[in-house]
Amino acid sequence: MIADKISASSRLRQADFEFGVATSSFQIEGASRVDGKQASIWDEFCRQPGRILDSSHGDVACDHYHRYEDDIRLIRELGFEHYRLSLAWPRLITESGRWNEKGADFYRRLLECCHAHGVTPNVTLYHWDLPASLQGAWLNRDTAYRFADYAAMAVKHLGDLMPRVSTLNEPWCSSILSYDLGYHAPGHNDRAEGLQAAHHLMLASGLGLQAMRAERSDQSLGLVLNFEALQARTEQDQSARDLVHAERIRFWMDRLFNRDPSPALMAQGRVDEQSGDRAIMAEPLDWLGVNYYTRSMVGAADNPRGYELTNEGETERTHIGWDIHPQGLTDILVELHQDYPLPPIYITENGAACDDVLEAGRVNDELRRRYFQGHLAAVDQAIEQGVDIRGYYAWSLMDNFEWAYGYTQRFGLVYVDYTTQARIPKASAMDWQRFLRTR
Ligand code: IFM
């Protein structure tokens, strides 16, 4: 079913097109304060009343720290040969900035386990769990340099097991969503802070790439950005829509290709940019990861951003309330391909939250199956239009901690019973298995 809308000759059916599943450290690992792990900003954020919808935290999550072998085996059984995961920076670096051997031992075992099962790891260094001990977090320029130190150490100690590495996951979320919109840690509401954090994150990515390249030369290095389709509510909302497009898509691409970001956007902050920053942020990528989920409608608004986002009309939505709009993925990929000299692209996340119910040992996640079907067709269309896309990762391997939504949203191909930690593949997972077996 998943592949029903792609042609028999589609690039997606060729054996060298990569299919994988994705997760991140904080969302699945648990074991939040063992083996020398320091607290992350998310450990602290979860403790603040009102921040997480169900008042939950990541202390146990999916207990992947202790169950990783079964989870990797499951990935392989479902037919996936690639796994996108992240390393927890606070597990690997101590408060005094030293390498933590005990934390590293976990990742060495995990990565070895992937290779032993024929699953190639695609490792993200930073998926939002910043060490809480870093004063000023992403508002402090020094954090970018601390990230580069961490990247160099990670590659020095674990590089032999990490053929593909990305610096950051979705820096828009760890800047604008965290410092301006306030939904993610540390939960600030300041437009200028959001833009400054965005600058420091892109600086961190560039410095991290340079530091890793100085350490070894045989890795494929990338960055993962998240994009959403944007549509003006009315004709009068077009300039607000263009501003959001600049903030959520063009800013990141312009930084990567050393172009000037939108003046209207930059005028909303007072970014401290130092000489040499532009060249660092434009450090070349071997590949670019694109995460895509939804489309939003944009209206002009009287607030520091000048816009508001809404859902309008009768469009089908996922359980989290996001519009299902596969065409937006094709359109964004084609736009980027036309406007920037792109490296190879991997769709590093795409998936749906559903109101999954376990009945008689099964989960019939019909909407998720259709979601994947539509989005695989959208990837296929983009390839037809000339975009060099090499792989696709479904979000997520299993249900997990969905940030400010806690455990109220299930994105997994595999259902997690949080009381027993049982893993139950959903109908969509079985669909994937059938598709991958026939390739
Ligand atoms: O769960 C998140 C993930 O951590 C980053 N990308 C979006 C997913 C769904 O919200």
XYZ file of C-alpha atoms and ligand atoms in Angstrom:
449
model
C 0.000 0.000 0.000
C 2.742 2.458 0.950
C 4.214 2.212 -2.536
C 0.926 2.155 -4.460
C 1.407 5.653 -5.848
C 4.968 5.236 -7.128
C 5.672 3.814 -10.563
C 7.316 0.448 -11.225
C 10.422 2.238 -12.498
C 10.608 4.741 -9.628
C 14.039 5.612 -8.181
C 12.550 4.706 -4.789
C 12.336 1.077 -5.859
C 16.048 0.815 -6.582
C 18.110 -1.011 -3.992
C 20.555 1.866 -3.465
C 17.806 4.343 -2.499
C 18.121 4.390 1.292
C 15.169 3.779 3.566
C 15.473 4.197 7.286
C 13.691 5.147 10.471
C 14.589 8.029 12.764
C 14.600 8.792 16.502
C 16.439 11.122 18.867
C 18.255 10.588 22.150
C 16.063 12.550 24.575
C 12.857 11.218 23.066
C 13.659 7.534 23.549
C 16.669 6.809 25.760
C 15.518 7.488 29.323
C 18.336 6.782 31.830
C 18.458 10.519 32.294
C 21.019 10.677 35.104
C 23.138 7.511 34.868
C 26.747 6.793 33.936
C 27.849 10.370 34.445
C 25.232 12.025 32.251
C 24.693 15.665 33.158
C 21.267 17.337 32.980
C 20.093 18.809 29.701
C 17.968 21.910 29.201
C 15.064 19.548 28.456
C 15.492 17.735 31.790
C 15.115 21.148 33.429
C 12.315 22.388 31.161
C 10.202 19.309 31.906
C 10.412 20.170 35.619
C 8.818 23.598 35.072
C 5.036 23.524 35.687
C 2.913 24.020 32.595
C 5.635 23.399 30.014
C 4.718 19.827 29.004
C 1.109 19.023 28.139
C 0.890 15.867 30.271
C 3.516 17.036 32.826
C 5.791 14.196 31.728
C 9.566 14.026 31.201
C 12.255 11.940 29.554
C 13.512 10.099 32.639
C 12.430 6.710 31.300
C 10.889 7.454 27.883
C 11.163 4.223 25.845
C 14.001 2.909 28.032
C 16.031 2.528 24.848
C 19.221 2.901 26.920
C 18.603 -0.617 28.203
C 16.616 -2.037 25.281
C 18.664 -0.834 22.324
C 19.591 -4.327 21.138
C 15.953 -5.372 20.742
C 15.141 -2.056 19.078
C 17.937 -2.387 16.503
C 16.913 -5.976 15.800
C 13.361 -4.734 15.229
C 14.537 -2.089 12.743
C 16.230 -4.831 10.719
C 13.245 -7.160 10.963
C 11.048 -4.431 9.521
C 13.393 -4.331 6.528
C 15.154 -1.000 7.141
C 18.902 -0.833 6.543
C 19.399 2.709 7.842
C 18.798 4.272 11.214
C 18.968 7.967 12.040
C 19.674 8.517 15.736
C 21.207 11.266 17.825
C 23.914 11.341 20.471
C 23.136 13.090 23.738
C 25.778 15.774 24.193
C 25.258 15.762 28.026
C 25.979 12.016 28.087
C 29.292 12.429 26.306
C 30.715 15.622 27.773
C 31.025 16.296 31.500
C 30.238 19.604 33.162
C 33.950 20.375 33.128
C 34.135 19.736 29.378
C 35.797 16.312 29.499
C 34.910 13.234 27.438
C 32.746 10.844 29.478
C 33.905 7.285 28.811
C 30.830 5.698 30.393
C 28.434 7.603 28.152
C 30.638 6.868 25.156
C 30.560 3.197 26.004
C 26.779 3.176 25.542
C 27.025 4.727 22.090
C 29.896 2.431 21.088
C 27.747 -0.590 21.963
C 24.710 0.880 20.226
C 26.588 1.759 17.028
C 28.372 -1.609 16.963
C 24.997 -3.280 17.368
C 23.668 -1.364 14.327
C 26.601 -2.474 12.174
C 26.328 -6.064 13.405
C 22.695 -6.161 12.241
C 23.370 -4.589 8.850
C 21.861 -1.262 9.856
C 23.922 1.801 8.871
C 23.721 4.572 11.466
C 23.158 8.181 10.412
C 24.138 10.138 13.505
C 22.937 13.594 14.532
C 25.164 15.318 17.082
C 22.583 17.749 18.421
C 18.857 17.085 18.615
C 18.015 19.763 21.222
C 19.304 18.181 24.459
C 21.851 20.858 25.273
C 23.913 20.421 28.471
C 22.218 22.593 31.108
C 25.628 23.609 32.434
C 26.383 25.724 29.350
C 25.630 29.204 30.661
C 23.522 31.327 28.346
C 22.824 28.312 26.155
C 22.346 29.384 22.489
C 22.348 33.084 23.368
C 26.002 32.726 24.273
C 28.350 32.723 21.279
C 30.705 30.486 23.234
C 28.193 27.608 22.990
C 28.983 27.369 19.252
C 32.657 26.777 20.119
C 31.754 24.248 22.820
C 29.701 22.420 20.169
C 32.727 22.272 17.879
C 34.804 20.788 20.743
C 32.116 18.164 21.329
C 31.866 17.369 17.582
C 35.630 16.866 17.347
C 35.652 14.574 20.392
C 32.663 12.564 19.144
C 34.357 11.952 15.813
C 37.706 11.204 17.412
C 36.275 8.544 19.733
C 33.332 7.161 17.759
C 34.074 8.224 14.179
C 35.020 4.711 13.043
C 31.382 3.707 13.650
C 29.722 6.819 12.183
C 29.948 6.940 8.378
C 27.366 9.720 8.149
C 27.026 12.533 10.646
C 24.922 15.681 10.809
C 25.708 18.571 13.074
C 22.231 19.797 14.072
C 18.646 18.695 13.810
C 16.193 21.474 12.924
C 17.987 24.586 14.177
C 14.769 26.555 13.522
C 13.253 24.641 16.450
C 16.201 25.191 18.790
C 16.166 28.926 18.008
C 12.839 30.452 16.922
C 10.567 27.836 18.523
C 12.624 27.918 21.735
C 13.650 31.567 22.218
C 10.949 33.438 20.320
C 7.787 31.320 20.303
C 8.631 29.803 23.675
C 7.255 26.299 23.165
C 10.597 24.513 23.521
C 13.407 24.759 26.062
C 14.360 27.214 27.412
C 10.910 28.698 26.715
C 11.671 32.380 26.092
C 9.460 34.860 24.214
C 11.796 37.286 22.520
C 12.034 37.740 18.750
C 15.559 39.164 18.853
C 16.763 36.260 20.991
C 15.312 33.816 18.473
C 17.258 35.392 15.636
C 20.465 35.564 17.669
C 20.151 31.901 18.644
C 19.606 31.048 14.958
C 22.881 32.799 14.132
C 24.792 30.983 16.867
C 23.361 27.615 15.802
C 24.442 28.081 12.190
C 27.834 29.206 13.451
C 27.995 26.054 15.589
C 27.168 23.902 12.593
C 29.912 25.464 10.477
C 32.477 25.243 13.279
C 31.425 21.657 13.964
C 31.894 20.671 10.319
C 35.347 22.246 10.306
C 36.325 20.547 13.565
C 35.180 17.135 12.330
C 37.006 17.552 9.014
C 40.187 18.408 10.908
C 39.785 15.165 12.881
C 39.130 12.773 9.978
C 38.339 12.923 6.260
C 36.305 9.801 5.510
C 32.908 10.887 6.785
C 29.919 12.247 4.979
C 28.857 15.369 6.857
C 25.540 17.166 6.744
C 22.965 19.353 8.439
C 19.255 18.652 8.931
C 16.725 21.465 8.375
C 12.951 21.406 8.816
C 10.688 23.051 6.275
C 6.941 23.513 6.108
C 4.699 24.582 3.261
C 3.243 28.059 3.736
C 0.196 29.589 2.146
C -1.150 33.137 2.531
C -4.654 33.211 4.030
C -5.717 35.990 1.652
C -3.990 38.170 -0.928
C -3.388 40.812 1.756
C -1.419 38.241 3.766
C 1.135 37.591 1.018
C 3.935 39.691 2.516
C 3.422 38.048 5.922
C 3.648 34.685 4.174
C 6.899 35.744 2.473
C 8.330 36.775 5.825
C 7.586 33.373 7.372
C 9.022 31.707 4.280
C 12.170 33.775 4.805
C 12.318 32.789 8.483
C 11.581 29.084 8.114
C 13.205 28.215 4.794
C 15.317 30.853 3.050
C 17.279 32.099 6.097
C 18.907 28.701 6.636
C 19.635 28.140 2.962
C 21.000 31.678 2.541
C 23.364 31.125 5.465
C 24.572 27.855 3.918
C 25.250 29.489 0.568
C 26.663 32.773 1.859
C 23.809 34.928 0.644
C 22.082 37.806 2.409
C 19.036 36.694 4.393
C 15.793 38.684 3.970
C 16.325 42.291 5.221
C 12.722 42.367 6.501
C 13.466 39.363 8.687
C 16.818 40.587 9.957
C 15.275 43.974 10.807
C 13.245 42.205 13.502
C 16.391 41.564 15.553
C 19.853 42.968 16.144
C 22.036 39.989 15.428
C 25.604 40.163 16.631
C 27.471 38.904 13.574
C 31.247 38.959 13.689
C 33.659 39.125 10.793
C 34.332 35.670 9.394
C 30.996 34.227 10.585
C 29.494 34.132 7.098
C 32.271 31.984 5.690
C 32.074 29.594 8.654
C 28.309 29.189 8.274
C 28.827 28.421 4.578
C 31.227 25.531 5.253
C 30.225 23.057 2.494
C 27.938 20.141 3.235
C 28.310 16.655 1.767
C 24.537 16.272 2.068
C 21.495 18.125 3.315
C 18.739 16.548 5.393
C 15.188 17.821 4.914
C 12.433 17.170 7.474
C 8.886 17.808 6.321
C 5.509 17.278 7.969
C 2.869 19.858 7.107
C 1.488 23.070 5.617
C 0.356 26.161 7.529
C -1.756 29.130 6.526
C -0.215 32.530 7.240
C -1.972 35.740 8.181
C -0.577 39.196 8.959
C -0.735 39.975 12.702
C 0.069 42.763 15.104
C 2.855 41.099 17.108
C 6.691 41.297 17.117
C 6.830 38.776 14.265
C 4.138 40.363 12.113
C 2.439 37.058 11.375
C 0.304 34.279 12.806
C -0.174 30.717 11.615
C -3.512 28.927 11.480
C -5.185 25.836 10.092
C -8.044 26.635 7.749
C -10.717 24.736 5.910
C -11.563 21.078 5.535
C -8.097 19.640 4.850
C -7.354 16.267 6.465
C -5.153 16.639 9.552
C -3.090 14.363 11.768
C -3.825 13.879 15.479
C -1.474 16.710 16.421
C -3.565 19.036 14.201
C -1.157 19.395 11.300
C -2.496 19.644 7.712
C -1.631 16.695 5.474
C -0.178 18.284 2.350
C 2.308 16.117 0.411
C 2.417 18.518 -2.553
C 4.200 21.007 -0.287
C 7.166 18.651 0.010
C 7.565 18.416 -3.763
C 7.194 22.176 -4.155
C 9.793 23.029 -1.521
C 12.326 20.553 -2.866
C 11.905 21.820 -6.422
C 12.152 25.455 -5.286
C 15.385 24.762 -3.418
C 16.791 22.803 -6.352
C 16.086 25.724 -8.690
C 17.450 28.410 -6.380
C 20.509 26.852 -4.695
C 23.340 24.529 -5.819
C 22.197 21.706 -3.541
C 24.274 18.778 -2.343
C 22.519 15.350 -2.354
C 19.310 15.457 -0.321
C 17.995 12.960 2.204
C 14.486 13.246 3.571
C 15.572 12.749 7.161
C 12.111 12.917 8.784
C 8.532 12.577 7.624
C 5.625 11.040 9.476
C 2.275 11.433 11.155
C 0.918 11.491 14.693
C -2.219 9.334 14.925
C -4.754 8.552 17.585
C -3.469 4.974 17.735
C -5.412 2.396 19.706
C -4.131 -1.034 20.607
C -6.973 -3.510 20.046
C -6.537 -7.267 20.337
C -2.777 -6.815 20.015
C -2.971 -4.747 16.808
C -2.891 -1.091 15.801
C -4.634 -0.203 12.573
C -3.045 3.142 11.710
C -4.829 3.679 8.441
C -4.194 7.436 8.295
C -0.431 6.962 8.766
C -0.338 4.429 5.938
C -2.005 6.913 3.603
C 0.273 9.690 4.850
C 3.376 7.712 3.906
C 1.865 6.724 0.580
C 1.216 10.362 -0.338
C 4.604 11.608 0.793
C 6.583 8.873 -0.955
C 4.759 9.886 -4.129
C 5.737 13.516 -3.415
C 9.418 12.515 -3.089
C 9.125 10.566 -6.323
C 7.678 13.643 -8.050
C 10.541 15.828 -6.850
C 13.069 13.313 -8.201
C 11.213 13.347 -11.529
C 11.659 17.115 -11.550
C 15.409 16.840 -11.136
C 16.071 16.923 -7.381
C 18.896 14.601 -6.322
C 17.258 12.721 -3.424
C 19.127 9.687 -2.113
C 17.066 8.466 0.818
C 14.031 8.737 3.076
C 13.683 8.210 6.845
C 10.295 7.712 8.465
C 9.673 9.504 11.748
C 9.634 7.591 13.952
C 10.754 4.052 14.680
C 8.502 3.998 17.741
C 6.183 6.204 19.790
C 8.189 8.487 22.045
C 8.376 11.716 24.054
C 6.947 14.378 21.735
C 8.532 17.421 23.435
C 5.916 19.934 24.678
C 3.185 17.381 23.890
C 4.770 14.796 26.196
C 3.461 11.302 25.456
C 0.105 12.513 24.100
C 1.188 12.164 20.461
C 2.238 8.879 18.857
C 4.432 9.137 15.753
C 5.821 5.577 15.767
C 5.667 2.775 13.220
C 5.879 0.704 16.369
C 3.443 1.186 19.245
C 5.001 1.520 22.699
C 3.059 0.402 25.761
C 4.674 2.732 28.281
C 3.628 0.634 31.283
C 5.316 -2.555 30.064
C 7.661 -1.073 27.423
C 6.302 -3.657 24.962
C 6.905 -2.782 21.294
C 4.044 -3.654 18.911
C 4.535 -2.990 15.173
C 1.536 -1.130 13.745
C -0.127 -1.861 10.390
C 2.047 0.850 8.792
C 5.197 -0.974 9.956
C 3.987 -4.162 8.290
C 3.312 -2.132 5.130
C 6.895 -0.888 5.166
C 8.154 -4.422 5.665
C 6.215 -5.690 2.631
C 7.440 -2.809 0.468
C 11.071 -3.156 1.507
C 11.034 -6.917 0.959
C 9.874 -6.497 -2.628
C 12.656 -4.115 -3.627
O 9.440 14.562 17.268
C 9.895 15.584 16.437
C 11.382 15.452 16.195
O 12.094 15.455 17.373
C 11.878 16.574 15.335
N 11.086 16.736 14.157
C 9.655 16.743 14.294
C 9.198 15.559 15.110
C 7.669 15.576 15.247
O 7.262 16.736 15.882
